[in-house]
Amino acid sequence: SGRVLKEIDPAFFEFSFIDISRQKKLQRALRHEFARTASLIDNLTAGLFLVDNSGVVTEANFDLAKIVDVEQERLIGQPYGQLTGELIRLSAEPEVLQHTLEAAILNVMEKPEVEFALIRGEQLSYYELTIFPVRDDGGMPVGWGGLVQDITDLRAQTIWKLELLSMLAHDIRSPLATLKGHATALLGNYQNWGSDM
């Protein structure tokens, strides 16, 4: 930085030098960390959003925008009620989801999980929302966030496994009942056995 010395001949200047290498190094580190975090958020295979203490969405990744069918830029900077409103609008059970989300947001510190179904055309897709607190380096709460995962395939696999177990249990129970009946008869020392028996 510098200035022309007015009191003296205008050919004289005063210069000040400040070593800004530390600030530049910190700026580069911050830019690198921001780029890394942004890349991580955008490349998640789940929807992610962050909300500050004033209730405004500060981050929302591409997958979340896809889930709620809204442009990513329209979610950021808006009250979280707009985001939850989009989820409720698409929900198969809007009243139930609204009540469940309100209760979950009031209990952020307990990291609640909410399962819900969204209607996509003729198809039902199932999701799980995990809400978590966000803290600063000192452990003070600076907001909260949510992770929305598609559990449609996982749910279908679970239902298939339960059906298989039910069939296996039935197939095992039938011969066991017969064996148990024969064993009871033998243990009863039944006196009237015929020659065939």
Short mmCIF file of C-alpha atoms in Angstrom, two decimals, residues 6 16 18 26 30 39 47 51 67 77 89 93 97 115 123 125 132 169 171 174:
data_model
loop_
_atom_site.label_atom_id
_atom_site.label_comp_id
_atom_site.label_asym_id
_atom_site.label_seq_id
_atom_site.Cartn_x
_atom_site.Cartn_y
_atom_site.Cartn_z
CA LYS A 6 1.40 15.95 0.12
CA SER A 16 3.92 0.17 3.72
CA ILE A 18 2.71 -6.19 5.19
CA LEU A 26 -5.11 -19.69 5.17
CA LEU A 30 -10.09 -22.59 3.36
CA SER A 39 -17.54 -32.28 -3.34
CA GLY A 47 -29.96 -36.43 0.15
CA VAL A 51 -30.14 -25.87 8.66
CA ILE A 67 -35.86 -36.52 -4.12
CA GLY A 77 -31.48 -19.84 1.72
CA ARG A 89 -46.65 -32.70 -0.53
CA GLU A 93 -49.51 -40.09 4.17
CA LEU A 97 -45.45 -37.36 7.97
CA GLU A 115 -39.48 -43.54 7.62
CA GLN A 123 -44.88 -46.01 -7.85
CA SER A 125 -40.68 -45.10 -2.97
CA PHE A 132 -28.76 -34.88 13.55
CA ALA A 169 -41.51 -71.91 9.50
CA ASP A 171 -42.92 -76.08 6.20
CA SER A 174 -46.19 -79.34 9.62
#
